[in-house]
Tab-separated table of C-alpha atoms and ligand atoms in Angstrom:
chain	number	residue	atom	x	y	z
A	1	UNK	CA	20.084	47.949	48.647
A	2	UNK	CA	23.507	46.673	49.131
A	3	UNK	CA	26.188	48.858	51.174
A	4	UNK	CA	29.250	47.684	49.605
A	5	UNK	CA	28.724	48.858	45.988
A	6	UNK	CA	29.483	45.741	43.835
A	7	UNK	CA	31.764	44.673	46.703
A	8	UNK	CA	34.057	47.564	45.990
A	9	UNK	CA	33.326	49.522	49.216
A	10	UNK	CA	32.226	53.290	49.652
A	11	UNK	CA	34.619	56.171	50.316
A	12	UNK	CA	34.750	59.950	50.506
A	13	UNK	CA	37.199	62.157	49.231
A	14	UNK	CA	37.917	65.725	50.064
A	15	UNK	CA	40.148	67.797	48.104
A	16	UNK	CA	42.224	70.634	49.353
A	17	UNK	CA	43.784	72.616	46.466
A	18	UNK	CA	46.691	74.570	48.220
A	19	UNK	CA	50.238	74.102	48.686
A	20	UNK	CA	53.206	76.318	50.184
A	21	UNK	CA	54.801	75.929	46.816
A	22	UNK	CA	54.111	74.276	43.552
A	23	UNK	CA	56.675	71.349	42.630
A	24	UNK	CA	57.734	71.534	39.027
A	25	UNK	CA	56.639	67.966	38.186
A	26	UNK	CA	53.297	68.039	39.578
A	27	UNK	CA	50.047	68.521	37.783
A	28	UNK	CA	47.664	67.911	40.683
A	29	UNK	CA	44.930	70.428	41.282
A	30	UNK	CA	47.222	72.445	43.723
A	31	UNK	CA	47.795	76.235	43.903
A	32	UNK	CA	49.743	78.742	46.062
A	33	UNK	CA	47.800	81.606	47.523
A	34	UNK	CA	48.649	83.745	50.386
A	35	UNK	CA	45.446	84.157	52.330
A	36	UNK	CA	43.188	81.399	52.781
A	37	UNK	CA	40.271	82.025	54.935
A	38	UNK	CA	40.030	78.451	56.657
A	39	UNK	CA	36.357	79.312	57.943
A	40	UNK	CA	35.165	80.075	54.677
A	41	UNK	CA	36.494	76.838	53.517
A	42	UNK	CA	34.984	75.163	56.231
A	43	UNK	CA	31.723	76.453	55.636
A	44	UNK	CA	31.862	75.414	51.969
A	45	UNK	CA	32.973	71.686	52.835
A	46	UNK	CA	30.111	71.521	55.118
A	47	UNK	CA	27.586	72.567	52.546
A	48	UNK	CA	28.880	70.336	50.090
A	49	UNK	CA	28.747	67.327	52.688
A	50	UNK	CA	25.069	68.346	53.307
A	51	UNK	CA	24.509	68.232	49.579
A	52	UNK	CA	25.887	64.930	48.656
A	53	UNK	CA	24.392	63.251	51.885
A	54	UNK	CA	20.852	63.178	49.835
A	55	UNK	CA	21.331	60.050	47.849
A	56	UNK	CA	23.557	57.884	50.112
A	57	UNK	CA	23.057	58.559	53.701
A	58	UNK	CA	21.810	55.013	54.122
A	59	UNK	CA	25.247	53.470	53.491
A	60	UNK	CA	28.425	52.800	55.539
A	61	UNK	CA	31.427	54.477	54.783
A	62	UNK	CA	34.688	52.645	54.727
A	63	UNK	CA	37.117	55.589	54.426
A	64	UNK	CA	37.701	59.216	54.116
A	65	UNK	CA	40.604	60.626	52.300
A	66	UNK	CA	41.847	64.290	52.601
A	67	UNK	CA	43.921	64.645	49.564
A	68	UNK	CA	45.538	67.566	48.055
A	69	UNK	CA	47.543	69.826	47.397
A	70	UNK	CA	48.741	69.872	50.880
A	71	UNK	CA	45.844	68.941	53.564
A	72	UNK	CA	48.297	69.089	56.229
A	73	UNK	CA	47.962	72.793	55.590
A	74	UNK	CA	44.431	72.683	57.030
A	75	UNK	CA	43.602	73.535	60.491
A	76	UNK	CA	43.123	70.550	62.825
A	77	UNK	CA	39.641	72.277	63.883
A	78	UNK	CA	38.550	72.359	60.356
A	79	UNK	CA	39.293	68.475	60.029
A	80	UNK	CA	37.596	67.767	63.065
A	81	UNK	CA	34.308	69.691	62.318
A	82	UNK	CA	34.533	68.066	58.643
A	83	UNK	CA	34.772	64.498	60.323
A	84	UNK	CA	31.974	65.442	62.674
A	85	UNK	CA	29.819	66.660	59.787
A	86	UNK	CA	30.424	63.351	57.864
A	87	UNK	CA	29.688	61.303	60.678
A	88	UNK	CA	26.281	63.022	61.203
A	89	UNK	CA	25.094	61.685	57.726
A	90	UNK	CA	26.698	58.317	57.689
A	91	UNK	CA	27.354	55.390	59.707
A	92	UNK	CA	31.098	54.300	59.343
A	93	UNK	CA	32.267	50.436	59.077
A	94	UNK	CA	33.956	49.038	62.002
A	95	UNK	CA	37.431	49.365	60.105
A	96	UNK	CA	37.022	53.165	59.269
A	97	UNK	CA	40.262	54.632	57.412
A	98	UNK	CA	40.768	58.319	57.615
A	99	UNK	CA	43.757	59.483	55.865
A	100	UNK	CA	45.584	63.078	55.728
A	101	UNK	CA	48.191	63.672	52.922
A	102	UNK	CA	51.013	65.318	54.555
A	103	UNK	CA	53.929	67.465	53.019
A	104	UNK	CA	57.227	67.264	55.216
A	105	UNK	CA	57.655	70.761	55.098
A	106	UNK	CA	54.214	71.607	56.467
A	107	UNK	CA	54.391	69.295	59.672
A	108	UNK	CA	54.572	69.944	63.376
A	109	UNK	CA	54.028	67.629	65.885
A	110	UNK	CA	51.322	69.561	67.769
A	111	UNK	CA	49.200	69.379	64.707
A	112	UNK	CA	49.604	65.769	64.087
A	113	UNK	CA	48.345	65.255	67.589
A	114	UNK	CA	45.355	67.366	66.992
A	115	UNK	CA	44.609	65.685	63.633
A	116	UNK	CA	44.612	62.113	65.586
A	117	UNK	CA	42.082	63.650	68.166
A	118	UNK	CA	40.010	65.056	65.357
A	119	UNK	CA	39.770	61.442	64.134
A	120	UNK	CA	42.702	60.927	61.210
A	121	UNK	CA	44.069	57.561	61.760
A	122	UNK	CA	46.289	57.391	58.788
A	123	UNK	CA	49.311	59.701	57.525
A	124	UNK	CA	50.495	59.435	53.980
A	125	UNK	CA	53.677	61.554	53.676
A	126	UNK	CA	55.409	63.041	50.509
A	127	UNK	CA	59.086	62.173	51.295
A	128	UNK	CA	59.680	61.915	47.451
A	129	UNK	CA	63.432	61.325	47.786
A	130	UNK	CA	66.063	60.458	50.349
A	131	UNK	CA	68.763	62.211	48.312
A	132	UNK	CA	69.511	65.885	49.021
A	133	UNK	CA	70.432	66.770	45.611
A	134	UNK	CA	67.493	65.076	44.055
A	135	UNK	CA	65.063	66.716	46.421
A	136	UNK	CA	66.277	69.954	44.971
A	137	UNK	CA	66.137	68.963	41.512
A	138	UNK	CA	62.357	67.778	42.357
A	139	UNK	CA	61.824	71.526	43.492
A	140	UNK	CA	61.043	70.417	47.133
A	141	UNK	CA	61.331	72.864	50.019
A	142	UNK	CA	62.087	70.175	52.555
A	143	UNK	CA	65.554	68.795	53.413
A	144	UNK	CA	66.004	64.809	53.771
A	145	UNK	CA	66.538	65.589	57.635
A	146	UNK	CA	63.305	67.353	57.742
A	147	UNK	CA	61.499	64.708	55.922
A	148	UNK	CA	62.934	62.000	58.149
A	149	UNK	CA	62.020	63.729	61.366
A	150	UNK	CA	58.502	64.657	60.085
A	151	UNK	CA	58.023	61.053	59.507
A	152	UNK	CA	59.425	60.139	63.068
A	153	UNK	CA	56.488	62.319	64.192
A	154	UNK	CA	54.043	60.845	62.148
A	155	UNK	CA	55.162	57.101	63.379
A	156	UNK	CA	54.856	58.332	67.092
A	157	UNK	CA	51.389	59.509	66.739
A	158	UNK	CA	50.028	57.119	64.124
A	159	UNK	CA	49.975	53.318	63.699
A	160	UNK	CA	49.244	53.453	59.902
A	161	UNK	CA	52.000	55.481	58.039
A	162	UNK	CA	52.923	55.532	54.530
A	163	UNK	CA	55.151	57.551	52.426
A	164	UNK	CA	55.632	58.761	48.622
A	165	UNK	CA	58.768	58.481	46.728
A	166	UNK	CA	59.153	59.386	43.157
A	167	UNK	CA	62.034	57.297	41.383
A	168	UNK	CA	63.248	56.864	37.568
A	169	UNK	CA	64.397	60.418	38.390
A	170	UNK	CA	67.280	62.053	36.273
A	171	UNK	CA	70.660	60.360	36.304
A	172	UNK	CA	69.390	57.772	38.669
A	173	UNK	CA	71.003	54.426	38.208
A	174	UNK	CA	69.837	50.998	39.361
A	175	UNK	CA	72.662	50.899	42.159
A	176	UNK	CA	71.685	54.415	43.536
A	177	UNK	CA	67.781	53.507	43.495
A	178	UNK	CA	68.505	50.265	45.242
A	179	UNK	CA	70.487	51.962	47.954
A	180	UNK	CA	67.968	54.564	48.340
A	181	UNK	CA	64.937	52.137	48.620
A	182	UNK	CA	66.741	50.048	51.164
A	183	UNK	CA	67.294	52.952	53.216
A	184	UNK	CA	63.509	53.978	52.913
A	185	UNK	CA	62.316	50.453	53.798
A	186	UNK	CA	64.397	50.682	57.132
A	187	UNK	CA	62.350	53.587	57.982
A	188	UNK	CA	59.526	51.269	59.377
A	189	UNK	CA	56.693	52.464	57.363
A	190	UNK	CA	53.835	50.000	56.968
A	191	UNK	CA	52.697	51.314	53.527
A	192	UNK	CA	54.648	53.022	50.722
A	193	UNK	CA	53.502	54.497	47.281
A	194	UNK	CA	56.455	54.265	45.030
A	195	UNK	CA	55.968	56.356	41.635
A	196	UNK	CA	57.868	56.441	38.676
A	197	UNK	CA	58.469	60.368	37.691
A	198	UNK	CA	56.049	61.255	35.121
A	199	UNK	CA	56.473	64.109	32.777
A	200	UNK	CA	53.172	65.726	32.592
A	201	UNK	CA	52.428	68.654	29.866
A	202	UNK	CA	51.684	71.851	31.434
A	203	UNK	CA	54.087	71.505	34.300
A	204	UNK	CA	57.544	73.204	34.501
A	205	UNK	CA	59.015	69.760	33.994
A	206	UNK	CA	56.886	69.276	30.941
A	207	UNK	CA	58.346	72.574	29.471
A	208	UNK	CA	61.758	71.705	30.178
A	209	UNK	CA	61.493	68.394	28.671
A	210	UNK	CA	59.815	69.666	25.338
A	211	UNK	CA	62.886	72.098	25.144
A	212	UNK	CA	65.104	69.246	25.681
A	213	UNK	CA	66.446	70.795	29.069
A	214	UNK	CA	65.452	67.729	31.021
A	215	UNK	CA	68.446	65.466	30.804
A	216	UNK	CA	69.129	62.025	31.998
A	217	UNK	CA	65.779	60.618	32.285
A	218	UNK	CA	65.844	56.529	32.267
A	219	UNK	CA	65.085	54.908	28.966
A	220	UNK	CA	61.711	52.546	28.834
A	221	UNK	CA	64.083	49.520	29.405
A	222	UNK	CA	65.821	51.131	32.452
A	223	UNK	CA	62.348	52.182	33.845
A	224	UNK	CA	61.112	48.553	33.430
A	225	UNK	CA	64.462	47.370	35.223
A	226	UNK	CA	63.942	49.934	38.086
A	227	UNK	CA	60.250	48.578	38.405
A	228	UNK	CA	61.414	45.175	38.689
A	229	UNK	CA	63.860	45.954	41.473
A	230	UNK	CA	61.450	47.932	43.417
A	231	UNK	CA	59.029	44.906	43.502
A	232	UNK	CA	61.435	42.647	44.209
A	233	UNK	CA	63.297	44.642	46.934
A	234	UNK	CA	60.011	45.336	48.616
A	235	UNK	CA	58.720	41.708	48.375
A	236	UNK	CA	61.894	40.611	50.067
A	237	UNK	CA	61.248	43.014	52.703
A	238	UNK	CA	57.683	41.876	53.589
A	239	UNK	CA	55.902	44.423	51.362
A	240	UNK	CA	53.361	43.083	48.945
A	241	UNK	CA	53.245	44.952	45.707
A	242	UNK	CA	49.289	44.753	46.078
A	243	UNK	CA	48.859	47.504	43.362
A	244	UNK	CA	51.175	48.841	40.521
A	245	UNK	CA	52.743	51.508	42.639
A	246	UNK	CA	51.508	50.589	45.932
A	247	UNK	CA	53.383	48.368	48.580
A	248	UNK	CA	52.059	47.409	52.026
A	249	UNK	CA	52.775	44.880	54.734
A	250	UNK	CA	49.708	42.578	55.546
A	251	UNK	CA	46.756	44.524	56.771
A	252	UNK	CA	48.177	48.149	56.019
A	253	UNK	CA	46.676	48.155	52.418
A	254	UNK	CA	44.991	51.550	51.771
A	255	UNK	CA	41.076	50.775	52.526
A	256	UNK	CA	40.340	54.056	50.580
A	257	UNK	CA	42.537	53.361	47.418
A	258	UNK	CA	41.215	49.941	47.332
A	259	UNK	CA	37.671	51.428	46.972
A	260	UNK	CA	38.960	52.891	43.748
A	261	UNK	CA	40.721	49.986	42.631
A	262	UNK	CA	37.867	47.530	43.342
A	263	UNK	CA	35.722	49.950	41.432
A	264	UNK	CA	33.380	50.973	44.280
A	265	UNK	CA	31.402	54.068	45.069
A	266	UNK	CA	33.110	57.275	46.246
A	267	UNK	CA	31.919	60.812	46.882
A	268	UNK	CA	34.365	63.506	45.849
A	269	UNK	CA	33.996	67.269	46.973
A	270	UNK	CA	36.406	69.927	46.894
A	271	UNK	CA	37.931	71.769	43.825
A	272	UNK	CA	38.888	69.318	41.088
A	273	UNK	CA	37.365	66.155	42.966
A	274	UNK	CA	35.868	63.296	41.085
A	275	UNK	CA	33.498	60.768	42.154
A	276	UNK	CA	31.596	57.624	41.369
A	277	UNK	CA	28.025	57.091	42.467
A	278	UNK	CA	25.652	54.418	42.141
A	279	UNK	CA	21.917	55.870	42.430
A	280	UNK	CA	18.874	53.799	41.563
A	281	UNK	CA	20.756	51.265	39.849
A	282	UNK	CA	22.738	53.880	37.498
A	283	UNK	CA	26.368	54.797	38.023
A	284	UNK	CA	27.358	58.373	37.535
A	285	UNK	CA	30.697	60.089	37.109
A	286	UNK	CA	30.871	63.575	39.117
A	287	UNK	CA	33.295	66.295	38.667
A	288	UNK	CA	33.607	69.630	40.534
A	289	UNK	CA	35.089	73.112	39.428
A	290	UNK	CA	38.718	73.157	39.347
A	291	UNK	CA	39.496	76.606	40.284
A	292	UNK	CA	39.550	76.955	43.977
A	293	UNK	CA	37.697	80.421	43.685
A	294	UNK	CA	35.143	79.456	41.221
A	295	UNK	CA	34.473	76.397	43.408
A	296	UNK	CA	34.070	78.474	46.387
A	297	UNK	CA	31.902	81.056	44.579
A	298	UNK	CA	29.581	78.305	43.065
A	299	UNK	CA	29.037	76.600	46.386
A	300	UNK	CA	28.428	80.040	48.423
A	301	UNK	CA	25.847	81.343	45.732
A	302	UNK	CA	24.457	78.614	43.891
A	303	UNK	CA	24.507	75.609	46.564
A	304	UNK	CA	26.697	73.257	44.515
A	305	UNK	CA	30.530	72.850	43.637
A	306	UNK	CA	29.551	70.460	41.083
A	307	UNK	CA	30.522	71.056	37.370
A	308	UNK	CA	29.473	67.869	35.673
A	309	UNK	CA	27.442	64.615	36.305
A	310	UNK	CA	27.401	61.921	33.645
A	311	UNK	CA	25.800	58.732	33.518
A	312	UNK	CA	28.149	55.719	32.559
A	313	UNK	CA	27.076	53.084	30.247
A	314	UNK	CA	27.851	49.616	31.124
A	315	UNK	CA	30.682	49.341	28.759
A	316	UNK	CA	32.383	52.415	30.100
A	317	UNK	CA	31.785	51.021	33.584
A	318	UNK	CA	33.111	47.420	32.438
A	319	UNK	CA	36.136	49.330	30.751
A	320	UNK	CA	36.764	51.192	34.144
A	321	UNK	CA	36.177	48.339	36.324
A	322	UNK	CA	39.162	46.352	34.508
A	323	UNK	CA	41.297	49.144	34.200
A	324	UNK	CA	41.395	49.687	37.891
A	325	UNK	CA	41.261	45.970	38.934
A	326	UNK	CA	44.294	45.051	36.520
A	327	UNK	CA	46.234	47.349	38.670
A	328	UNK	CA	45.725	44.903	41.758
A	329	UNK	CA	47.434	41.800	42.854
A	330	UNK	CA	43.877	40.292	43.401
A	331	UNK	CA	42.897	41.313	39.696
A	332	UNK	CA	39.464	41.596	38.284
A	333	UNK	CA	36.812	39.363	39.154
A	334	UNK	CA	35.258	37.641	35.997
A	335	UNK	CA	31.768	37.421	37.779
A	336	UNK	CA	31.840	41.198	38.494
A	337	UNK	CA	32.749	41.859	34.896
A	338	UNK	CA	30.107	39.531	33.774
A	339	UNK	CA	27.400	41.098	35.721
A	340	UNK	CA	28.312	44.587	35.050
A	341	UNK	CA	28.898	44.361	31.187
A	342	UNK	CA	26.565	41.427	30.583
A	343	UNK	CA	29.398	39.814	28.711
A	344	UNK	CA	32.449	37.607	29.243
A	345	UNK	CA	36.165	37.755	28.776
A	346	UNK	CA	37.132	36.060	25.273
A	347	UNK	CA	38.608	32.712	26.001
A	348	UNK	CA	40.872	33.333	22.926
A	349	UNK	CA	42.243	36.554	24.262
A	350	UNK	CA	42.589	35.134	27.660
A	351	UNK	CA	44.594	32.209	26.367
A	352	UNK	CA	46.694	34.395	24.264
A	353	UNK	CA	47.660	36.875	27.045
A	354	UNK	CA	48.484	33.755	29.172
A	355	UNK	CA	50.559	32.356	26.620
A	356	UNK	CA	52.378	35.816	26.574
A	357	UNK	CA	52.540	35.385	30.357
A	358	UNK	CA	50.886	38.824	30.625
A	359	UNK	CA	48.112	37.587	32.957
A	360	UNK	CA	47.322	34.819	34.972
A	361	UNK	CA	43.878	33.307	36.236
A	362	UNK	CA	43.184	32.360	39.796
A	363	UNK	CA	39.979	31.028	40.808
A	364	UNK	CA	37.443	33.587	39.446
A	365	UNK	CA	39.926	36.326	38.986
A	366	UNK	CA	42.110	37.646	35.874
A	367	UNK	CA	45.542	39.079	37.164
A	368	UNK	CA	48.122	41.121	35.469
A	369	UNK	CA	51.690	39.396	35.824
A	370	UNK	CA	54.774	41.717	36.742
A	371	UNK	CA	55.477	41.829	32.910
A	372	UNK	CA	51.759	42.611	32.440
A	373	UNK	CA	51.700	45.497	34.830
A	374	UNK	CA	54.349	47.057	32.834
A	375	UNK	CA	52.331	47.133	29.602
A	376	UNK	CA	48.931	47.566	31.267
A	377	UNK	CA	47.299	49.618	28.537
A	378	UNK	CA	48.067	46.907	25.753
A	379	UNK	CA	46.686	44.212	28.191
A	380	UNK	CA	43.697	46.243	28.821
A	381	UNK	CA	43.027	46.988	25.116
A	382	UNK	CA	43.348	43.328	24.252
A	383	UNK	CA	40.830	42.210	26.859
A	384	UNK	CA	38.296	44.835	26.151
A	385	UNK	CA	38.546	45.142	22.352
B	1	SAM	C1	49.064	65.286	46.270
B	1	SAM	S1	50.732	64.576	46.457
B	1	SAM	C2	51.244	64.259	47.946
B	1	SAM	C3	51.231	65.068	49.216
B	1	SAM	C4	51.875	66.302	49.316
B	1	SAM	N1	51.410	67.325	48.515
B	1	SAM	C5	53.328	66.256	49.140
B	1	SAM	O1	53.638	66.415	47.856
B	1	SAM	O2	54.200	65.974	49.857
B	1	SAM	C6	50.732	63.080	45.728
B	1	SAM	C7	51.838	62.407	45.237
B	1	SAM	O3	52.000	62.270	43.862
B	1	SAM	C8	53.220	61.981	43.462
B	1	SAM	N2	53.328	62.824	42.058
B	1	SAM	C9	52.927	63.980	41.944
B	1	SAM	N3	53.290	64.399	40.585
B	1	SAM	C10	53.930	63.429	40.195
B	1	SAM	C11	54.636	62.909	38.745
B	1	SAM	N4	54.800	63.855	37.869
B	1	SAM	N5	55.471	61.997	38.634
B	1	SAM	C12	55.398	61.002	39.768
B	1	SAM	N6	54.795	61.125	40.910
B	1	SAM	C13	54.145	62.225	41.274
B	1	SAM	C14	53.944	62.628	44.521
B	1	SAM	O4	54.852	61.447	45.163
B	1	SAM	C15	53.041	62.964	45.277
B	1	SAM	O5	53.642	62.816	46.935
B	2	SF4	S1	53.651	67.288	44.922
B	2	SF4	FE1	52.297	67.782	46.442
B	2	SF4	S2	53.367	69.679	47.406
B	2	SF4	FE2	54.039	69.499	45.410
B	2	SF4	S3	52.484	70.834	43.933
B	2	SF4	FE3	51.882	68.632	44.047
B	2	SF4	S4	50.499	68.670	45.558
B	2	SF4	FE4	51.645	70.327	45.993
């Protein structure tokens, strides 16, 4: 059996569902709790690692990703025990990426050193903005100064460091963003995730928006212009836009996220974690219980935090593969699409999308252009229809 699932690789995602405070824009599965028994959480993660090892332990892992929530709230010894356990069941690739998401408000140098000793080799930090007023508007509990100092600590300890910024914020014009992004580029990260603010239903921002109280958001045209200057500025400074919202210096692309976008296999454990796993030639989507308390109870009393396993049809797999692949600058490989779906992209549609300058074709790959990336859903619908 091949180890690199249809050439997409193999990753392991661990969800930590807690944060010190809930940000008003965020609809990630993150919760604020006063008392978290880390020993109890560790026991449950270890039990889940044992459960999911059953079908896949003959493979080699490309990556482990501690996502959240705020995984920098996890005690380093918990991270260490989890990584040791994972390495009991799976071999790891020579390039083995272990990322931990960190919130600048919950960083101390001592923990970062201990994370590195535990096996973490990449930090992804949620800086979000370099503008004090906007950080407050985003409901962040850290200042710009704290974010910069936390990032400096990360840089001293880790070779691979990334940060997240949110743009297309309230009252943000092109000039202000260009200035802020230039400053961010000066920080010397080797990877950046630059997300346009999305107003998610069910969040505090969603409620404010519905009541007409979230003023000054950019129009669609303005958002498109903000996207263009972001990509151009990053390219000028040596960061390739290797994915719609992700920019990296050569060699620092996120191994773990590439597994998702190349439609590889990944295990997901922890509350609300998703997975995609091929077993005996069939690909399954896995889901886990969202509520931290329910997930814990299920793992402790029933031996599994999994809430749902669905076999994906070849059509569903093909759609997912194209949806993910079009986000990448390398695009979707036509051969893989054909193998998976048993059909071809229509020549007429490819010609039409090329004439609209929404895609280009390089060797065996179909790639969304910068214009195509801005209307990805329409490109996808046209290709798959
Ligand atoms: C799990 S969080 C990152 C780690 C950590 N919890 C933090 O906030 O610093 C993942 C990232 O998603 C982005 N994000 C979350 N909600 C968003 C939204 N509504 N619009 C745009 N980006 C968002 C933020 O940049 C955030 O850093
Ligand atoms: S953005 Fe990060 S810190 Fe804020 S609620 Fe979401 S996961 Fe937690």
